[in-house]
Short mmCIF file of C-alpha atoms and ligand atoms in Angstrom, two decimals:
data_model
loop_
_atom_site.label_atom_id
_atom_site.label_comp_id
_atom_site.label_asym_id
_atom_site.label_seq_id
_atom_site.Cartn_x
_atom_site.Cartn_y
_atom_site.Cartn_z
CA UNK A 1 9.15 -13.57 -8.88
CA UNK A 2 9.49 -11.77 -12.22
CA UNK A 3 7.55 -11.07 -15.39
CA UNK A 4 9.67 -12.52 -18.18
CA UNK A 5 7.53 -11.87 -21.25
CA UNK A 6 4.23 -10.41 -22.32
CA UNK A 7 2.48 -10.22 -25.65
CA UNK A 8 -0.72 -9.04 -27.24
CA UNK A 9 -2.85 -11.44 -29.24
CA UNK A 10 -5.38 -9.92 -31.64
CA UNK A 11 -7.90 -12.38 -33.02
CA UNK A 12 -11.25 -12.27 -34.80
CA UNK A 13 -13.25 -15.47 -34.22
CA UNK A 14 -16.43 -13.77 -35.48
CA UNK A 15 -15.49 -10.45 -33.86
CA UNK A 16 -12.25 -8.79 -32.75
CA UNK A 17 -10.64 -9.38 -29.38
CA UNK A 18 -7.40 -8.06 -27.91
CA UNK A 19 -5.82 -10.31 -25.28
CA UNK A 20 -2.72 -9.82 -23.15
CA UNK A 21 -0.71 -12.81 -21.99
CA UNK A 22 1.87 -12.28 -19.23
CA UNK A 23 4.49 -14.95 -18.52
CA UNK A 24 6.61 -15.35 -15.40
CA UNK A 25 9.83 -17.01 -14.32
CA UNK A 26 7.76 -19.50 -12.30
CA UNK A 27 6.13 -20.90 -15.43
CA UNK A 28 2.72 -19.49 -14.46
CA UNK A 29 1.02 -17.16 -16.95
CA UNK A 30 -1.98 -14.87 -16.79
CA UNK A 31 -4.48 -13.66 -19.37
CA UNK A 32 -6.21 -10.27 -19.57
CA UNK A 33 -8.76 -8.74 -21.97
CA UNK A 34 -8.02 -5.36 -23.60
CA UNK A 35 -10.77 -5.24 -26.24
CA UNK A 36 -12.09 -1.78 -27.14
CA UNK A 37 -14.82 -2.22 -29.72
CA UNK A 38 -13.94 -0.51 -33.01
CA UNK A 39 -10.63 0.84 -31.64
CA UNK A 40 -8.87 -2.47 -30.93
CA UNK A 41 -5.49 -1.67 -32.45
CA UNK A 42 -5.09 1.49 -30.40
CA UNK A 43 -5.08 -0.57 -27.19
CA UNK A 44 -2.88 -3.26 -28.77
CA UNK A 45 -0.29 -0.59 -29.58
CA UNK A 46 -0.62 1.08 -26.17
CA UNK A 47 0.20 -2.26 -24.56
CA UNK A 48 2.91 -3.42 -26.96
CA UNK A 49 4.68 -0.11 -27.43
CA UNK A 50 4.23 1.55 -24.06
CA UNK A 51 3.26 -0.89 -21.31
CA UNK A 52 4.95 -4.23 -21.97
CA UNK A 53 8.50 -2.77 -22.05
CA UNK A 54 7.90 -1.43 -18.51
CA UNK A 55 6.49 -4.71 -17.20
CA UNK A 56 9.43 -6.95 -18.03
CA UNK A 57 11.35 -7.72 -14.84
CA UNK A 58 8.60 -6.46 -12.51
CA UNK A 59 7.27 -8.64 -9.69
CA UNK A 60 3.80 -9.83 -10.83
CA UNK A 61 2.73 -10.28 -7.21
CA UNK A 62 2.70 -6.48 -6.71
CA UNK A 63 -0.67 -5.98 -8.38
CA UNK A 64 -1.54 -2.76 -6.56
CA UNK A 65 1.85 -1.18 -7.17
CA UNK A 66 1.79 -2.08 -10.86
CA UNK A 67 -1.73 -0.64 -11.13
CA UNK A 68 -0.57 2.65 -9.59
CA UNK A 69 2.53 2.63 -11.79
CA UNK A 70 0.44 2.34 -14.95
CA UNK A 71 -2.21 4.85 -13.77
CA UNK A 72 -0.28 7.57 -11.94
CA UNK A 73 3.00 6.75 -13.59
CA UNK A 74 1.72 7.44 -17.11
CA UNK A 75 0.91 11.03 -16.05
CA UNK A 76 -1.91 10.94 -18.66
CA UNK A 77 -4.67 9.38 -16.61
CA UNK A 78 -7.98 7.77 -17.51
CA UNK A 79 -9.60 7.35 -20.94
CA UNK A 80 -10.88 4.17 -22.60
CA UNK A 81 -7.58 3.17 -24.25
CA UNK A 82 -5.41 3.63 -21.16
CA UNK A 83 -7.87 2.05 -18.76
CA UNK A 84 -8.42 -1.01 -20.96
CA UNK A 85 -4.66 -1.53 -21.14
CA UNK A 86 -4.44 -1.17 -17.34
CA UNK A 87 -7.35 -3.62 -17.00
CA UNK A 88 -5.64 -6.23 -19.18
CA UNK A 89 -2.48 -6.11 -17.05
CA UNK A 90 -4.45 -6.12 -13.80
CA UNK A 91 -6.61 -9.10 -14.78
CA UNK A 92 -3.59 -11.08 -16.01
CA UNK A 93 -1.85 -10.41 -12.67
CA UNK A 94 -4.89 -11.47 -10.61
CA UNK A 95 -5.03 -14.60 -12.77
CA UNK A 96 -1.38 -15.34 -11.96
CA UNK A 97 -1.84 -14.67 -8.24
CA UNK A 98 -4.90 -16.89 -8.01
CA UNK A 99 -3.17 -19.68 -9.96
CA UNK A 100 -0.14 -19.43 -7.64
CA UNK A 101 -2.48 -19.65 -4.65
CA UNK A 102 -4.27 -22.61 -6.23
CA UNK A 103 -7.59 -20.79 -5.79
CA UNK A 104 -10.40 -19.60 -8.01
CA UNK A 105 -10.24 -15.81 -8.11
CA UNK A 106 -13.41 -15.26 -6.06
CA UNK A 107 -11.69 -16.93 -3.11
CA UNK A 108 -8.85 -14.42 -3.20
CA UNK A 109 -11.35 -11.57 -3.31
CA UNK A 110 -12.98 -12.76 -0.11
CA UNK A 111 -15.02 -15.82 -0.99
CA UNK A 112 -18.58 -16.42 -2.08
CA UNK A 113 -21.41 -14.03 -1.32
CA UNK A 114 -23.81 -16.11 -3.45
CA UNK A 115 -24.14 -19.51 -5.07
CA UNK A 116 -24.55 -18.24 -8.63
CA UNK A 117 -24.80 -15.05 -10.66
CA UNK A 118 -28.18 -13.93 -12.03
CA UNK A 119 -27.80 -12.80 -15.63
CA UNK A 120 -29.98 -11.04 -18.17
CA UNK A 121 -30.13 -12.00 -21.83
CA UNK A 122 -30.87 -9.88 -24.88
CA UNK A 123 -34.25 -10.45 -26.54
CA UNK A 124 -35.05 -8.45 -29.62
CA UNK A 125 -37.18 -8.44 -32.73
CA UNK A 126 -38.18 -6.34 -35.69
CA UNK A 127 -41.55 -5.50 -34.11
CA UNK A 128 -43.55 -6.05 -30.93
CA UNK A 129 -44.71 -9.51 -31.93
CA UNK A 130 -41.19 -10.78 -32.69
CA UNK A 131 -39.78 -9.22 -29.54
CA UNK A 132 -42.49 -10.79 -27.40
CA UNK A 133 -41.65 -14.16 -28.99
CA UNK A 134 -37.94 -13.63 -28.35
CA UNK A 135 -38.59 -12.84 -24.68
CA UNK A 136 -40.60 -16.07 -24.51
CA UNK A 137 -37.61 -18.00 -25.87
CA UNK A 138 -35.40 -16.59 -23.12
CA UNK A 139 -38.00 -17.49 -20.51
CA UNK A 140 -38.05 -21.02 -21.92
CA UNK A 141 -34.24 -21.17 -21.60
CA UNK A 142 -34.61 -20.39 -17.89
CA UNK A 143 -33.65 -16.71 -17.82
CA UNK A 144 -35.04 -14.78 -14.87
CA UNK A 145 -34.17 -11.41 -16.40
CA UNK A 146 -34.41 -10.27 -20.01
CA UNK A 147 -33.55 -7.06 -21.83
CA UNK A 148 -36.12 -6.24 -24.52
CA UNK A 149 -35.32 -4.06 -27.55
CA UNK A 150 -37.52 -3.80 -30.63
CA UNK A 151 -37.59 -2.25 -34.04
CA UNK A 152 -39.62 0.98 -33.91
CA UNK A 153 -42.05 1.70 -36.78
CA UNK A 154 -40.57 4.44 -38.95
CA UNK A 155 -37.02 4.13 -37.53
CA UNK A 156 -34.48 2.48 -39.79
CA UNK A 157 -32.13 -0.03 -38.08
CA UNK A 158 -33.21 0.62 -34.51
CA UNK A 159 -30.65 -0.04 -31.77
CA UNK A 160 -30.41 -3.57 -30.40
CA UNK A 161 -32.27 -5.44 -33.15
CA UNK A 162 -30.52 -8.38 -34.75
CA UNK A 163 -33.09 -9.47 -37.32
CA UNK A 164 -34.54 -12.46 -35.56
CA UNK A 165 -31.50 -14.36 -34.30
CA UNK A 166 -30.59 -14.78 -30.65
CA UNK A 167 -27.11 -13.35 -31.31
CA UNK A 168 -26.63 -9.63 -31.85
CA UNK A 169 -23.39 -8.03 -32.99
CA UNK A 170 -23.47 -4.26 -33.41
CA UNK A 171 -19.90 -3.87 -34.82
CA UNK A 172 -21.13 -5.13 -38.16
CA UNK A 173 -19.15 -3.42 -40.94
CA UNK A 174 -15.66 -2.34 -42.03
CA UNK A 175 -16.84 1.27 -41.82
CA UNK A 176 -19.64 2.55 -39.57
CA UNK A 177 -23.16 1.67 -40.74
CA UNK A 178 -25.64 4.57 -40.59
CA UNK A 179 -28.67 3.81 -38.40
CA UNK A 180 -31.72 5.92 -37.54
CA UNK A 181 -33.22 7.43 -34.43
CA UNK A 182 -36.48 9.24 -33.64
CA UNK A 183 -37.24 10.18 -30.06
CA UNK A 184 -40.93 10.93 -30.61
CA UNK A 185 -41.55 7.56 -32.27
CA UNK A 186 -39.61 5.74 -29.56
CA UNK A 187 -41.51 7.46 -26.75
CA UNK A 188 -44.76 6.37 -28.42
CA UNK A 189 -43.58 2.84 -28.92
CA UNK A 190 -41.55 1.60 -25.94
CA UNK A 191 -44.41 1.72 -23.37
CA UNK A 192 -46.58 -0.34 -25.77
CA UNK A 193 -43.82 -2.98 -25.99
CA UNK A 194 -43.61 -3.37 -22.21
CA UNK A 195 -47.39 -3.32 -21.80
CA UNK A 196 -47.59 -6.23 -24.22
CA UNK A 197 -44.75 -8.07 -22.48
CA UNK A 198 -46.42 -7.78 -19.07
CA UNK A 199 -49.84 -8.74 -20.53
CA UNK A 200 -48.26 -11.83 -22.09
CA UNK A 201 -45.88 -13.05 -19.40
CA UNK A 202 -47.03 -11.35 -16.19
CA UNK A 203 -44.72 -9.83 -13.62
CA UNK A 204 -42.57 -12.79 -12.50
CA UNK A 205 -39.56 -12.00 -14.70
CA UNK A 206 -37.26 -9.01 -14.59
CA UNK A 207 -37.47 -6.84 -17.71
CA UNK A 208 -34.82 -4.32 -18.72
CA UNK A 209 -34.45 -1.74 -21.48
CA UNK A 210 -31.48 0.21 -22.88
CA UNK A 211 -31.96 3.83 -24.04
CA UNK A 212 -28.37 3.81 -25.38
CA UNK A 213 -27.68 7.47 -24.50
CA UNK A 214 -30.32 8.85 -26.88
CA UNK A 215 -32.80 10.78 -24.73
CA UNK A 216 -32.53 14.17 -23.08
CA UNK A 217 -33.00 14.14 -19.29
CA UNK A 218 -36.58 15.43 -19.70
CA UNK A 219 -37.43 12.77 -22.29
CA UNK A 220 -35.81 10.11 -20.12
CA UNK A 221 -37.90 11.21 -17.15
CA UNK A 222 -41.02 11.05 -19.31
CA UNK A 223 -40.26 7.50 -20.48
CA UNK A 224 -39.39 6.39 -16.96
CA UNK A 225 -42.77 7.66 -15.75
CA UNK A 226 -44.68 6.00 -18.58
CA UNK A 227 -42.97 2.68 -17.85
CA UNK A 228 -43.69 2.69 -14.11
CA UNK A 229 -46.78 0.44 -14.36
CA UNK A 230 -44.61 -2.26 -15.99
CA UNK A 231 -42.08 -2.39 -13.13
CA UNK A 232 -38.81 -2.61 -15.03
CA UNK A 233 -35.66 -3.93 -13.34
CA UNK A 234 -33.90 -0.94 -14.89
CA UNK A 235 -33.79 1.63 -17.62
CA UNK A 236 -30.21 1.89 -18.89
CA UNK A 237 -28.12 4.72 -20.33
CA UNK A 238 -31.11 6.99 -20.74
CA UNK A 239 -29.01 10.10 -21.25
CA UNK A 240 -25.28 10.62 -21.83
CA UNK A 241 -23.57 10.74 -18.46
CA UNK A 242 -20.71 13.14 -19.14
CA UNK A 243 -22.93 15.51 -17.17
CA UNK A 244 -23.63 13.42 -14.09
CA UNK A 245 -25.93 16.14 -12.72
CA UNK A 246 -28.38 15.47 -15.59
CA UNK A 247 -29.58 12.36 -13.80
CA UNK A 248 -31.04 14.48 -11.01
CA UNK A 249 -33.84 15.63 -13.28
CA UNK A 250 -34.68 12.05 -14.32
CA UNK A 251 -34.59 10.92 -10.71
CA UNK A 252 -36.93 13.65 -9.52
CA UNK A 253 -39.66 12.47 -11.87
CA UNK A 254 -39.61 8.69 -11.90
CA UNK A 255 -39.17 5.71 -9.59
CA UNK A 256 -38.15 3.43 -12.50
CA UNK A 257 -34.67 2.19 -11.48
CA UNK A 258 -31.78 3.68 -13.43
CA UNK A 259 -28.54 2.07 -14.61
CA UNK A 260 -25.53 3.64 -16.28
CA UNK A 261 -21.78 3.21 -16.65
CA UNK A 262 -20.83 0.77 -19.41
CA UNK A 263 -18.64 3.47 -20.98
CA UNK A 264 -17.20 4.75 -17.69
CA UNK A 265 -13.43 4.36 -17.18
CA UNK A 266 -12.90 5.24 -13.54
CA UNK A 267 -14.57 5.93 -10.24
CA UNK A 268 -14.56 9.63 -11.12
CA UNK A 269 -17.12 9.06 -13.89
CA UNK A 270 -19.50 7.54 -11.36
CA UNK A 271 -18.70 9.43 -8.17
CA UNK A 272 -21.41 12.11 -8.22
CA UNK A 273 -24.05 9.72 -9.55
CA UNK A 274 -23.35 7.32 -6.72
CA UNK A 275 -22.91 9.80 -3.89
CA UNK A 276 -26.10 11.64 -4.80
CA UNK A 277 -28.00 8.36 -5.21
CA UNK A 278 -29.02 9.33 -8.73
CA UNK A 279 -28.71 5.76 -10.02
CA UNK A 280 -29.59 2.29 -8.77
CA UNK A 281 -27.09 0.18 -10.73
CA UNK A 282 -23.53 0.84 -11.84
CA UNK A 283 -22.78 -0.87 -15.17
CA UNK A 284 -18.99 -0.45 -15.27
CA UNK A 285 -17.13 -3.71 -15.76
CA UNK A 286 -13.66 -5.21 -15.40
CA UNK A 287 -12.22 -4.36 -18.84
CA UNK A 288 -13.81 -0.90 -18.92
CA UNK A 289 -12.35 0.47 -15.73
CA UNK A 290 -8.87 -0.76 -14.97
CA UNK A 291 -9.58 -4.34 -13.94
CA UNK A 292 -10.50 -5.99 -10.67
CA UNK A 293 -8.39 -3.59 -8.61
CA UNK A 294 -10.34 -0.49 -9.64
CA UNK A 295 -13.81 -2.01 -10.13
CA UNK A 296 -13.64 -3.17 -6.53
CA UNK A 297 -13.19 0.46 -5.44
CA UNK A 298 -16.21 1.55 -7.50
CA UNK A 299 -18.33 -1.25 -6.03
CA UNK A 300 -17.26 -0.37 -2.48
CA UNK A 301 -18.20 3.29 -3.00
CA UNK A 302 -21.52 2.19 -4.51
CA UNK A 303 -22.26 -0.07 -1.56
CA UNK A 304 -22.28 2.93 0.80
CA UNK A 305 -25.22 4.36 -1.14
CA UNK A 306 -27.22 1.19 -1.84
CA UNK A 307 -26.18 1.25 -5.49
CA UNK A 308 -25.72 -2.27 -6.85
CA UNK A 309 -23.53 -3.66 -9.61
CA UNK A 310 -24.79 -4.60 -13.07
CA UNK A 311 -21.65 -5.36 -15.06
CA UNK A 312 -21.67 -4.73 -18.79
CA UNK A 313 -21.46 -8.07 -20.60
CA UNK A 314 -21.91 -7.48 -24.33
CA UNK A 315 -20.07 -9.66 -26.88
CA UNK A 316 -17.28 -7.10 -27.29
CA UNK A 317 -16.11 -8.00 -23.78
CA UNK A 318 -14.19 -11.21 -24.32
CA UNK A 319 -14.77 -14.43 -22.38
CA UNK A 320 -11.75 -13.32 -20.30
CA UNK A 321 -13.74 -10.34 -19.04
CA UNK A 322 -16.86 -12.47 -18.61
CA UNK A 323 -15.00 -15.08 -16.57
CA UNK A 324 -13.31 -12.47 -14.41
CA UNK A 325 -16.56 -10.55 -13.94
CA UNK A 326 -18.25 -13.75 -12.77
CA UNK A 327 -15.65 -14.22 -10.03
CA UNK A 328 -16.14 -10.57 -9.10
CA UNK A 329 -19.94 -11.00 -9.12
CA UNK A 330 -19.68 -14.14 -7.00
CA UNK A 331 -17.84 -12.16 -4.35
CA UNK A 332 -19.16 -8.58 -4.51
CA UNK A 333 -21.59 -7.95 -1.63
CA UNK A 334 -23.68 -5.35 -3.48
CA UNK A 335 -24.30 -7.43 -6.60
CA UNK A 336 -27.34 -6.59 -8.71
CA UNK A 337 -27.21 -8.49 -11.99
CA UNK A 338 -24.77 -9.47 -14.76
CA UNK A 339 -25.39 -8.86 -18.46
CA UNK A 340 -24.82 -12.00 -20.54
CA UNK A 341 -24.80 -11.65 -24.29
CA UNK A 342 -23.62 -15.06 -25.40
CA UNK A 343 -20.49 -15.39 -27.54
CA UNK A 344 -20.43 -17.44 -30.73
CA UNK A 345 -19.12 -21.01 -30.74
CA UNK A 346 -15.97 -19.81 -32.58
CA UNK A 347 -15.22 -17.33 -29.80
CA UNK A 348 -15.87 -19.90 -27.09
CA UNK A 349 -13.45 -22.31 -28.81
CA UNK A 350 -10.65 -19.71 -28.91
CA UNK A 351 -11.22 -18.89 -25.22
CA UNK A 352 -11.76 -22.18 -23.35
CA UNK A 353 -13.44 -21.42 -20.02
CA UNK A 354 -15.10 -23.17 -17.15
CA UNK A 355 -18.02 -20.79 -16.51
CA UNK A 356 -21.40 -22.17 -17.47
CA UNK A 357 -25.05 -21.18 -17.66
CA UNK A 358 -27.75 -23.03 -15.82
CA UNK A 359 -31.37 -22.01 -15.34
CA UNK A 360 -30.89 -18.23 -15.52
CA UNK A 361 -27.61 -18.14 -13.60
CA UNK A 362 -23.94 -18.24 -14.55
CA UNK A 363 -21.50 -20.22 -12.42
CA UNK A 364 -17.87 -19.07 -12.40
CA UNK A 365 -16.23 -22.48 -11.90
CA UNK A 366 -13.50 -23.62 -9.50
CA UNK A 367 -10.40 -23.62 -11.72
CA UNK A 368 -7.53 -21.67 -10.09
CA UNK A 369 -7.31 -18.17 -11.60
CA UNK A 370 -10.20 -16.58 -13.48
CA UNK A 371 -10.76 -19.82 -15.37
CA UNK A 372 -10.38 -18.53 -18.94
CA UNK A 373 -7.53 -19.41 -21.30
CA UNK A 374 -6.67 -18.65 -24.91
CA UNK A 375 -5.92 -21.23 -27.59
CA UNK A 376 -3.21 -19.30 -29.44
CA UNK A 377 -3.01 -21.65 -32.43
CA UNK A 378 -6.72 -21.37 -33.01
CA UNK A 379 -6.63 -17.60 -32.40
CA UNK A 380 -3.98 -17.26 -35.14
CA UNK A 381 -6.44 -18.70 -37.66
CA UNK A 382 -8.72 -15.66 -37.24
CA UNK A 383 -6.81 -12.51 -38.24
CA UNK A 384 -8.02 -9.02 -37.25
CA UNK A 385 -10.77 -7.57 -39.42
CA UNK A 386 -11.68 -3.88 -39.24
CA UNK A 387 -15.18 -3.62 -37.71
CA UNK A 388 -16.89 -0.51 -36.42
CA UNK A 389 -19.91 0.30 -34.34
CA UNK A 390 -22.65 2.13 -36.25
CA UNK A 391 -23.41 5.83 -36.08
CA UNK A 392 -26.94 7.21 -35.68
CA UNK A 393 -28.56 10.05 -37.61
CA UNK A 394 -31.94 11.74 -37.26
CA UNK A 395 -34.38 11.96 -40.20
CA UNK A 396 -32.88 15.34 -41.23
CA UNK A 397 -29.37 13.89 -41.36
CA UNK A 398 -28.11 15.31 -38.05
CA UNK A 399 -25.69 13.06 -36.18
CA UNK A 400 -27.07 11.67 -32.90
CA UNK A 401 -25.70 9.45 -30.15
CA UNK A 402 -25.55 5.85 -31.30
O1 KDG B 501 -19.55 -1.90 -27.93
C1 KDG B 501 -20.79 -1.36 -27.64
C2 KDG B 501 -21.66 -2.37 -26.95
O2 KDG B 501 -20.98 -2.94 -25.88
C3 KDG B 501 -22.93 -1.75 -26.46
O3 KDG B 501 -23.63 -1.17 -27.50
C4 KDG B 501 -23.79 -2.79 -25.81
O4 KDG B 501 -25.18 -1.12 -24.84
C5 KDG B 501 -24.76 -2.25 -24.83
C6 KDG B 501 -25.20 -3.16 -23.78
O5 KDG B 501 -25.94 -2.70 -22.93
O6 KDG B 501 -24.80 -4.31 -23.82
MG1 MG B 502 -25.99 -0.65 -22.87
#
């Protein structure tokens, strides 16, 4: 069996996506996601100029060998651009293998570990009242787990707030928007938000919160301690994880569960955190870390230390990643939760898929492969538009972590 052609499709049905389509001499094709928010064309070029020429003529059944070829063979390992390109190839090849086998991908991975995948949705509002209402809307839709983010008094354009709609898209401008951050104000505010949420809805639902890399380890530990009475499912990305050791300080001071890893590229980014049991959930997903082949290794390492998965699932991960992640989640023994930030109707139309939401759970479907396709004619109607993530600055103008 041979790969006969491959091409990159860049489309913007409301937001940008980079998709790889690999064709074979058996008439079966596979689809992979290579979207890197705000840096899309870098991955498109990496694939078109440097990966696709090597793939032509290769045997698509040799998924592991092709993975090693693209990882070791490039000499320049790791990094978000490289690993997203590797992920796109890997996912397209798993799609082809599963289609050839006539099986949904989760069957090839080892079969079901669960009937459905618990997801968390994103509730947000300009203030406590709006955020409490938004959480109520998610509860009404059947969600068992909800992430809550709110505007913070005195902070301009706080992270995670969409202005009242249920959809939130951070890559919102042709050049980065400037947003604000204030640690003191946030530390005052966030415990009040969760106190109100628990007073209003009780303790039956899982509540989550994203610190989006903005706190120091000491501040993160402080917030984790203050939130303990409200029993969060997790606190996410509390401090940047380049220094994995930093999580030790947080861990020593709070029993609030910790999650990190949406920007990790490989097992090496997570190794110390996992082996030292400094986190509870690993957030790395399919497109972020080299596809199914590598994420499986991360999950297996995590399982040795009772760390569970919590795959990133923001809108910048295309339905191809969502569909593939759902097969992964359906199989992986140490599953924790799946993030589910719903795509727009335009995006869903460009990427027909058979996964569906019901009563707080996503179901991956039974179509052979990962179950997600691309409508290329429709995709062509939405040309690429430059769109960047914001930056964050403190009140004195200093740049902070967005
Ligand atoms: O592209 C950046 C987003 O994926 C990120 O800001 C979303 O933090 C995020 C999350 O937890 O979904
Ligand atoms: Mg996050």
